[in-house]
Coordinates of C-alpha atoms and ligand atoms in Angstrom, one line a residue:
M4 CA -21.4 -3.2 -16.1
T5 CA -23.9 -4.9 -18.4
Q6 CA -24.1 -2.4 -21.2
Q7 CA -21.2 -0.9 -23.0
N8 CA -21.9 2.8 -23.3
H9 CA -18.3 3.9 -23.3
S10 CA -16.8 5.5 -26.4
S11 CA -15.7 3.4 -29.3
A12 CA -12.8 3.6 -31.7
G13 CA -14.9 1.6 -34.2
P14 CA -17.3 -1.3 -34.2
G15 CA -16.3 -3.7 -31.4
L16 CA -13.3 -1.7 -30.4
P17 CA -14.2 0.2 -27.3
T18 CA -11.4 2.5 -25.9
F19 CA -12.8 3.0 -22.4
D20 CA -11.8 6.7 -22.5
S21 CA -13.7 7.4 -19.3
L22 CA -11.0 5.3 -17.5
A23 CA -8.3 7.7 -18.6
P24 CA -8.3 9.7 -15.4
F25 CA -7.6 6.4 -13.6
G26 CA -4.5 5.9 -15.7
W27 CA -5.9 3.9 -18.6
S28 CA -3.6 4.6 -21.5
P29 CA -3.4 3.8 -25.2
A30 CA -0.8 1.1 -24.2
H31 CA -3.4 -0.4 -21.9
A32 CA -6.0 -0.3 -24.6
E33 CA -3.6 -2.1 -26.9
A34 CA -2.9 -4.8 -24.3
F35 CA -6.6 -5.1 -23.7
R36 CA -7.3 -5.7 -27.4
T37 CA -4.9 -8.6 -27.6
I38 CA -6.1 -10.5 -24.5
A39 CA -9.8 -9.5 -24.2
S40 CA -12.5 -12.1 -24.7
P41 CA -15.9 -11.1 -26.0
G42 CA -18.0 -9.2 -23.4
C43 CA -15.2 -8.5 -21.0
E44 CA -14.1 -5.0 -20.0
P45 CA -11.2 -3.5 -18.1
G46 CA -11.3 -2.2 -14.6
R47 CA -8.9 -0.9 -11.9
V48 CA -8.9 -2.4 -8.4
V49 CA -9.7 0.3 -5.9
A50 CA -9.9 -2.1 -2.9
A51 CA -9.1 -5.7 -2.4
S52 CA -9.3 -8.3 0.3
R53 CA -9.4 -12.1 0.4
G54 CA -10.1 -12.5 -3.2
L55 CA -13.0 -10.0 -3.3
V56 CA -12.3 -6.8 -5.2
L57 CA -14.0 -3.5 -5.7
A58 CA -13.2 -2.3 -9.2
Q59 CA -13.5 0.9 -11.1
T60 CA -14.9 0.3 -14.6
A61 CA -15.8 2.7 -17.3
L62 CA -19.4 2.5 -16.0
G63 CA -18.7 2.9 -12.3
E64 CA -17.8 0.7 -9.3
C65 CA -18.5 -3.0 -9.2
W66 CA -17.7 -5.9 -7.0
A67 CA -15.9 -8.9 -8.5
V68 CA -14.4 -12.2 -7.6
P69 CA -11.7 -14.0 -9.6
T70 CA -12.7 -17.0 -11.5
G71 CA -11.5 -20.3 -10.2
R72 CA -9.0 -20.5 -13.0
L73 CA -7.5 -17.1 -12.3
R74 CA -7.4 -17.8 -8.6
E75 CA -5.5 -21.0 -9.2
R76 CA -3.0 -19.3 -11.5
L77 CA -2.5 -16.4 -9.0
Q78 CA -1.9 -18.9 -6.2
R79 CA 0.6 -20.8 -8.3
T80 CA 2.6 -17.7 -9.0
G81 CA 2.3 -16.3 -5.5
L82 CA 0.3 -13.3 -6.6
S83 CA -2.8 -11.7 -5.1
L84 CA -4.9 -8.8 -6.4
C85 CA -4.2 -5.4 -4.8
S86 CA -5.3 -1.8 -5.2
G87 CA -4.0 -0.3 -8.4
D88 CA -4.2 -3.5 -10.4
W89 CA -5.7 -3.4 -13.9
I90 CA -7.9 -6.4 -14.4
L91 CA -10.3 -7.8 -17.0
L92 CA -13.9 -8.2 -15.8
Q93 CA -16.8 -10.3 -17.1
A94 CA -20.3 -9.5 -16.1
N95 CA -22.4 -12.3 -14.7
P96 CA -26.2 -12.7 -15.2
G97 CA -28.5 -11.5 -12.5
P98 CA -27.4 -9.8 -9.3
S99 CA -24.3 -11.9 -8.9
K100 CA -20.9 -10.3 -8.7
A101 CA -18.8 -9.8 -11.8
S102 CA -15.8 -12.2 -12.4
V103 CA -12.2 -11.2 -12.6
V104 CA -10.9 -13.2 -15.6
E105 CA -7.4 -11.7 -16.0
L106 CA -4.8 -9.7 -14.3
I107 CA -3.0 -7.3 -16.7
P108 CA 0.7 -7.4 -16.1
R109 CA 1.8 -4.8 -13.5
G110 CA 4.0 -1.8 -13.9
A111 CA 6.0 -0.3 -11.0
S112 CA 4.6 -1.8 -7.8
L113 CA 5.2 -1.6 -4.1
T114 CA 5.9 -5.1 -2.7
R115 CA 7.1 -6.5 0.5
S116 CA 8.9 -9.8 0.6
W117 CA 8.4 -12.4 3.2
T118 CA 11.6 -13.6 4.8
G119 CA 11.6 -17.0 6.4
A120 CA 10.3 -20.3 5.1
G121 CA 8.7 -20.2 1.7
G122 CA 9.7 -16.7 1.0
G123 CA 7.4 -15.0 -1.6
S124 CA 6.2 -11.5 -1.7
Q125 CA 3.0 -9.5 -1.4
C126 CA 2.1 -6.6 -3.6
L127 CA 0.6 -3.7 -1.7
A128 CA -0.1 -1.2 -4.5
A129 CA 0.3 -1.7 -8.2
N130 CA 1.0 0.4 -11.3
L131 CA 2.5 3.4 -9.6
D132 CA 4.2 6.5 -10.9
V133 CA 4.9 8.3 -7.6
I134 CA 5.6 7.0 -4.1
L135 CA 4.9 9.6 -1.4
L136 CA 7.0 8.8 1.6
V137 CA 5.1 10.4 4.4
M138 CA 6.5 11.3 7.8
G139 CA 5.4 13.7 10.5
L140 CA 7.4 16.7 11.7
D141 CA 6.3 15.8 15.2
R142 CA 7.3 12.7 17.2
N143 CA 6.9 10.6 14.1
F144 CA 10.1 12.2 12.7
N145 CA 12.9 9.7 12.1
P146 CA 15.5 10.2 9.4
A147 CA 16.6 6.6 9.6
R148 CA 13.1 5.4 8.8
M149 CA 13.0 7.8 5.9
E150 CA 16.2 6.1 4.6
R151 CA 14.5 2.7 4.8
L152 CA 11.4 3.9 3.1
L153 CA 13.5 5.3 0.4
S154 CA 15.3 2.1 -0.3
L155 CA 11.9 0.4 -0.6
A156 CA 10.7 3.1 -3.0
W157 CA 13.8 2.9 -5.2
G158 CA 13.3 -0.8 -5.6
S159 CA 9.8 -0.2 -7.0
G160 CA 10.7 1.7 -10.1
A161 CA 8.3 4.6 -9.3
R162 CA 9.5 8.1 -8.3
P163 CA 9.9 8.7 -4.6
V164 CA 8.9 12.0 -3.0
A165 CA 9.3 12.8 0.7
V166 CA 6.3 14.5 2.3
L167 CA 6.8 15.9 5.8
T168 CA 3.5 16.5 7.4
K169 CA 2.3 18.5 10.4
R170 CA 4.5 21.5 9.6
D171 CA 2.2 23.6 11.7
L172 CA 3.3 21.7 14.8
N173 CA 7.0 22.4 14.3
P174 CA 8.5 25.9 14.3
Q175 CA 11.8 24.4 13.2
W176 CA 10.3 22.6 10.3
E177 CA 12.8 24.1 7.8
A178 CA 15.8 22.7 9.8
F179 CA 14.0 19.3 10.0
T180 CA 13.3 19.4 6.2
A181 CA 17.0 20.0 5.6
R182 CA 17.9 16.9 7.6
I183 CA 15.7 14.8 5.4
E184 CA 17.2 16.4 2.3
G185 CA 20.5 15.2 3.7
V186 CA 19.5 11.6 3.8
A187 CA 17.5 11.7 0.5
P188 CA 19.9 13.2 -2.1
G189 CA 18.1 13.9 -5.4
V190 CA 14.7 13.4 -3.9
R191 CA 12.1 16.2 -3.7
V192 CA 11.2 17.0 -0.1
Q193 CA 8.0 18.8 0.6
A194 CA 6.9 20.1 4.1
I195 CA 3.2 20.5 4.4
S196 CA 0.4 21.0 6.8
A197 CA -2.9 19.3 6.1
W198 CA -4.4 21.5 8.7
T199 CA -3.4 24.9 7.5
G200 CA -2.9 23.9 3.9
E201 CA 0.7 25.2 3.8
G202 CA 2.8 23.5 1.2
L203 CA -0.1 21.4 -0.1
E204 CA -0.2 23.3 -3.4
A205 CA 2.9 21.6 -4.5
L206 CA 1.4 18.1 -4.4
P207 CA -1.2 18.1 -7.2
E208 CA 1.5 18.8 -9.8
L209 CA 3.3 15.6 -8.8
L210 CA 0.1 13.7 -9.7
P211 CA -1.3 15.0 -13.0
E212 CA -4.3 13.2 -14.6
G213 CA -3.6 9.6 -15.4
R214 CA -0.8 9.3 -12.8
T215 CA -1.0 7.2 -9.7
G216 CA 0.7 7.8 -6.4
V217 CA 0.7 5.8 -3.1
L218 CA 1.0 7.0 0.5
V219 CA 3.6 5.1 2.5
G220 CA 4.7 5.8 6.0
S221 CA 4.3 4.6 9.6
S222 CA 1.0 4.7 11.4
G223 CA 0.2 8.2 12.6
A224 CA 2.4 9.9 10.0
G225 CA -0.7 11.7 8.6
K226 CA -1.4 9.8 5.4
S227 CA -5.1 9.6 5.6
T228 CA -5.4 13.2 6.8
L229 CA -3.3 14.3 3.8
L230 CA -5.5 12.3 1.4
N231 CA -8.7 13.9 2.9
A232 CA -7.1 17.4 2.6
L233 CA -6.2 16.7 -1.1
M234 CA -9.7 15.3 -1.7
G235 CA -11.4 18.2 0.0
S236 CA -13.6 15.9 2.0
D237 CA -13.2 13.1 4.6
V238 CA -12.9 10.0 2.4
R239 CA -10.7 8.1 4.7
R240 CA -10.8 7.5 8.4
T241 CA -8.1 9.1 10.4
R242 CA -7.0 8.7 14.0
E243 CA -9.1 11.7 15.0
V244 CA -11.8 11.0 17.5
R245 CA -14.8 13.2 18.0
A246 CA -14.9 14.6 21.5
S247 CA -18.7 14.5 21.6
D248 CA -19.3 10.7 21.2
G249 CA -15.8 9.3 21.2
R250 CA -16.4 7.8 17.7
G251 CA -14.2 8.2 14.7
R252 CA -15.0 10.8 12.1
H253 CA -17.7 9.7 9.7
T254 CA -16.2 8.1 6.6
T255 CA -18.0 5.4 4.6
S256 CA -15.7 4.7 1.8
L257 CA -14.1 1.2 1.5
R258 CA -12.0 2.6 -1.3
E259 CA -8.3 2.7 -1.1
L260 CA -7.7 4.3 -4.5
F261 CA -9.1 7.8 -5.1
L262 CA -9.4 10.2 -8.0
L263 CA -8.0 13.6 -6.9
P264 CA -10.1 16.6 -7.8
G265 CA -7.1 18.0 -9.8
G266 CA -6.5 14.8 -11.6
G267 CA -4.3 11.8 -10.6
C268 CA -5.0 8.9 -8.4
L269 CA -3.8 8.4 -4.8
I270 CA -3.8 5.1 -2.9
D271 CA -4.0 4.9 0.9
T272 CA -4.2 1.4 2.2
P273 CA -4.0 0.2 5.8
G274 CA -1.5 -2.4 4.6
I275 CA 0.9 0.2 3.4
R276 CA 0.7 2.0 6.7
E277 CA 3.0 -0.5 8.2
V278 CA 5.2 -1.1 5.2
G279 CA 8.1 0.8 6.5
L280 CA 8.4 -1.6 9.3
C281 CA 7.8 -4.7 7.3
A282 CA 10.5 -3.6 4.9
E283 CA 13.1 -3.6 7.6
G284 CA 13.3 -7.4 7.6
S285 CA 14.8 -7.6 4.2
D286 CA 16.8 -4.3 4.7
L287 CA 18.3 -6.0 7.8
D288 CA 19.6 -8.8 5.6
T289 CA 21.1 -6.2 3.3
A290 CA 22.8 -4.2 6.0
F291 CA 24.1 -7.4 7.7
S292 CA 24.8 -9.4 4.6
D293 CA 27.8 -11.0 6.2
I294 CA 25.6 -12.5 8.9
A295 CA 22.8 -13.3 6.5
S296 CA 25.0 -15.2 4.2
L297 CA 26.5 -17.2 7.1
A298 CA 23.0 -18.1 8.1
Q299 CA 22.6 -19.9 4.9
G300 CA 24.9 -22.5 6.3
C301 CA 22.7 -23.1 9.4
R302 CA 21.2 -26.6 9.6
F303 CA 17.7 -25.3 10.2
R304 CA 16.1 -22.9 7.8
D305 CA 14.3 -21.0 10.6
C306 CA 17.4 -21.0 12.8
T307 CA 17.3 -18.2 15.4
H308 CA 21.1 -18.5 15.8
G309 CA 20.7 -19.1 19.5
A310 CA 21.3 -22.6 20.9
E311 CA 20.3 -24.6 17.9
P312 CA 22.6 -27.4 16.8
G313 CA 24.4 -26.8 13.5
C314 CA 24.2 -23.0 13.7
A315 CA 26.8 -21.5 11.3
V316 CA 26.5 -18.0 12.9
Q317 CA 27.3 -19.3 16.4
A318 CA 30.3 -21.2 14.9
A319 CA 31.6 -18.0 13.3
L320 CA 31.1 -16.2 16.6
A321 CA 33.1 -18.8 18.4
E322 CA 35.9 -18.5 15.9
G323 CA 35.9 -14.8 16.2
A324 CA 34.8 -14.3 12.6
I325 CA 32.0 -12.0 13.5
D326 CA 32.3 -9.0 15.9
P327 CA 30.1 -9.8 19.0
D328 CA 28.9 -6.2 19.2
R329 CA 27.8 -6.2 15.7
Y330 CA 26.1 -9.5 16.2
G331 CA 24.3 -8.1 19.3
H332 CA 23.1 -5.2 17.3
Y333 CA 21.8 -7.5 14.6
L334 CA 19.9 -9.6 17.1
R335 CA 18.3 -6.5 18.7
L336 CA 17.2 -5.2 15.4
R337 CA 15.8 -8.6 14.4
R338 CA 13.7 -8.8 17.5
E339 CA 12.4 -5.3 16.8
V340 CA 11.4 -6.3 13.3
A341 CA 9.7 -9.4 14.4
F342 CA 7.8 -7.5 17.1
E343 CA 6.7 -4.8 14.7
A344 CA 5.7 -7.3 12.1
A345 CA 3.5 -9.2 14.5
R346 CA 2.0 -6.0 15.8
S347 CA 1.2 -4.6 12.4
D348 CA -0.3 -7.9 11.2
E349 CA -2.6 -7.9 14.1
H350 CA -3.5 -4.3 13.6
L351 CA -4.1 -4.9 9.9
W352 CA -6.1 -8.0 10.5
R353 CA -8.4 -6.2 12.9
E354 CA -8.9 -3.3 10.5
R355 CA -9.7 -5.6 7.6
E356 CA -12.0 -7.8 9.6
E357 CA -14.1 -4.7 10.5
K358 CA -14.1 -3.5 7.0
W359 CA -15.3 -6.8 5.5
R360 CA -17.8 -7.3 8.2
R361 CA -19.4 -4.1 7.1
I362 CA -19.4 -5.2 3.5
S363 CA -21.1 -8.5 4.2
K364 CA -23.7 -6.7 6.3
L365 CA -24.4 -4.4 3.4
Q366 CA -24.7 -7.3 1.0
K367 CA -27.1 -9.1 3.3
S368 CA -29.3 -6.0 3.6
F369 CA -29.4 -5.9 -0.2
K370 CA -30.6 -9.5 -0.4
K371 CA -33.4 -8.8 2.0
R372 CA -34.9 -6.1 -0.3
Ligands
GDP1 N1 -1.4 19.5 13.6 C1 -1.5 18.6 12.6 N2 -1.9 17.3 12.8 C2 -2.0 16.4 11.8 C3 -1.7 16.8 10.5 N3 -1.8 15.7 9.7 C4 -2.3 14.7 10.5 N4 -2.4 15.1 11.7 C5 -2.8 14.3 12.9 O1 -2.0 13.2 13.0 C6 -2.7 12.0 13.4 C7 -2.6 10.8 12.5 O2 -3.1 11.2 11.3 P1 -3.6 10.0 10.3 O3 -3.9 10.7 9.0 O4 -4.6 9.2 10.9 O5 -2.3 9.2 10.1 P2 -2.0 7.8 9.2 O6 -2.0 6.7 10.2 O7 -0.7 8.0 8.6 O8 -3.1 7.7 8.2 C8 -4.2 12.5 13.5 O9 -4.5 12.8 14.8 C9 -4.2 13.8 12.6 O10 -5.2 14.7 13.0 C10 -1.2 18.2 10.2 O11 -0.9 18.6 9.1 N5 -1.2 19.0 11.3
MG2 MG1 -4.4 6.2 7.8
ZN3 ZN1 21.9 -20.3 13.0

């Protein structure tokens, strides 16, 4: 990322055409021209964690860290960089990492919002055209979860498509597919098998060159296996364990955003794996809006509506203003959401830890040379 050997629309007006497969458009080029400073170039985040990003630039991959100024601004607005983001990069002298100087405003994105004190939200994947809602036709099958994933996807602005995996495992896959069609009116539902390849041929046309999709679904749904099948090689680790040595299949990529052989980009992040569950917190408040709005009147912001003083929900219960059964159902669901959130955070944390430990090891070995 030191020279500028990309194509040029004229002196000093690079167009970065080699980024077109990654979704770089004339509109992006226009935005770039208005905000770019001399010597900076665009890139797309293909992996991000704790302020360190791996970016795809016109010249290839590079590591970058946000400048102090950008970091401050992101913190102030509650944003953090995520896969799919378009950014402006500035090369630094010597072997040091490039700097991220700017975040280009996002298009359709997948976000999860934090309930509880402070609120805020976290972007999981940015600048999306398609959201693939992935669910297995095995034990993973759950129409109610598909409904929740759909509401999350509709909110994003990108087009949802339901992908039912492991069709080879279910002789009644057509009946199961029809059930999902029933809860997803107007949404394309595609049953596939990453193992036999059945139904896979329909996916590339959903992601033509320059478009970006993201895989969303619960753990074990088959997202990474599907990505590997579409890529034609094992680029992402799956749950598969080799019988011979008990170790996972060999994958080295830290990437979360991939360029598909037939065009289009596809994002698979460990964070998104659990998004269906995380989305349930806010969905719960929508489904139980009567209780949620009562809760606004509780004295404590983090009221659990148990034995706390000044609880508006308990008061309403005592007055018979809420149905006790409905309230019991709400409490049960809320416990489930809290449990799943804690579990997925822990899972996520461990996965990320391991990933970034490998990176720092790699960087140390570079320094030694
Ligand atoms: N039989 C069969 N198994 C699959 C298929 N797709 C995924 N699996 C298995 O389902 C498990 C979870 O897959 P994985 O891709 O890791 O799920 P992820 O957590 O959504 O990324 C693995 O054991 C896969 O081998 C499929 O099409 N057919
Ligand atoms: Mg996976
Ligand atoms: Zn309360």
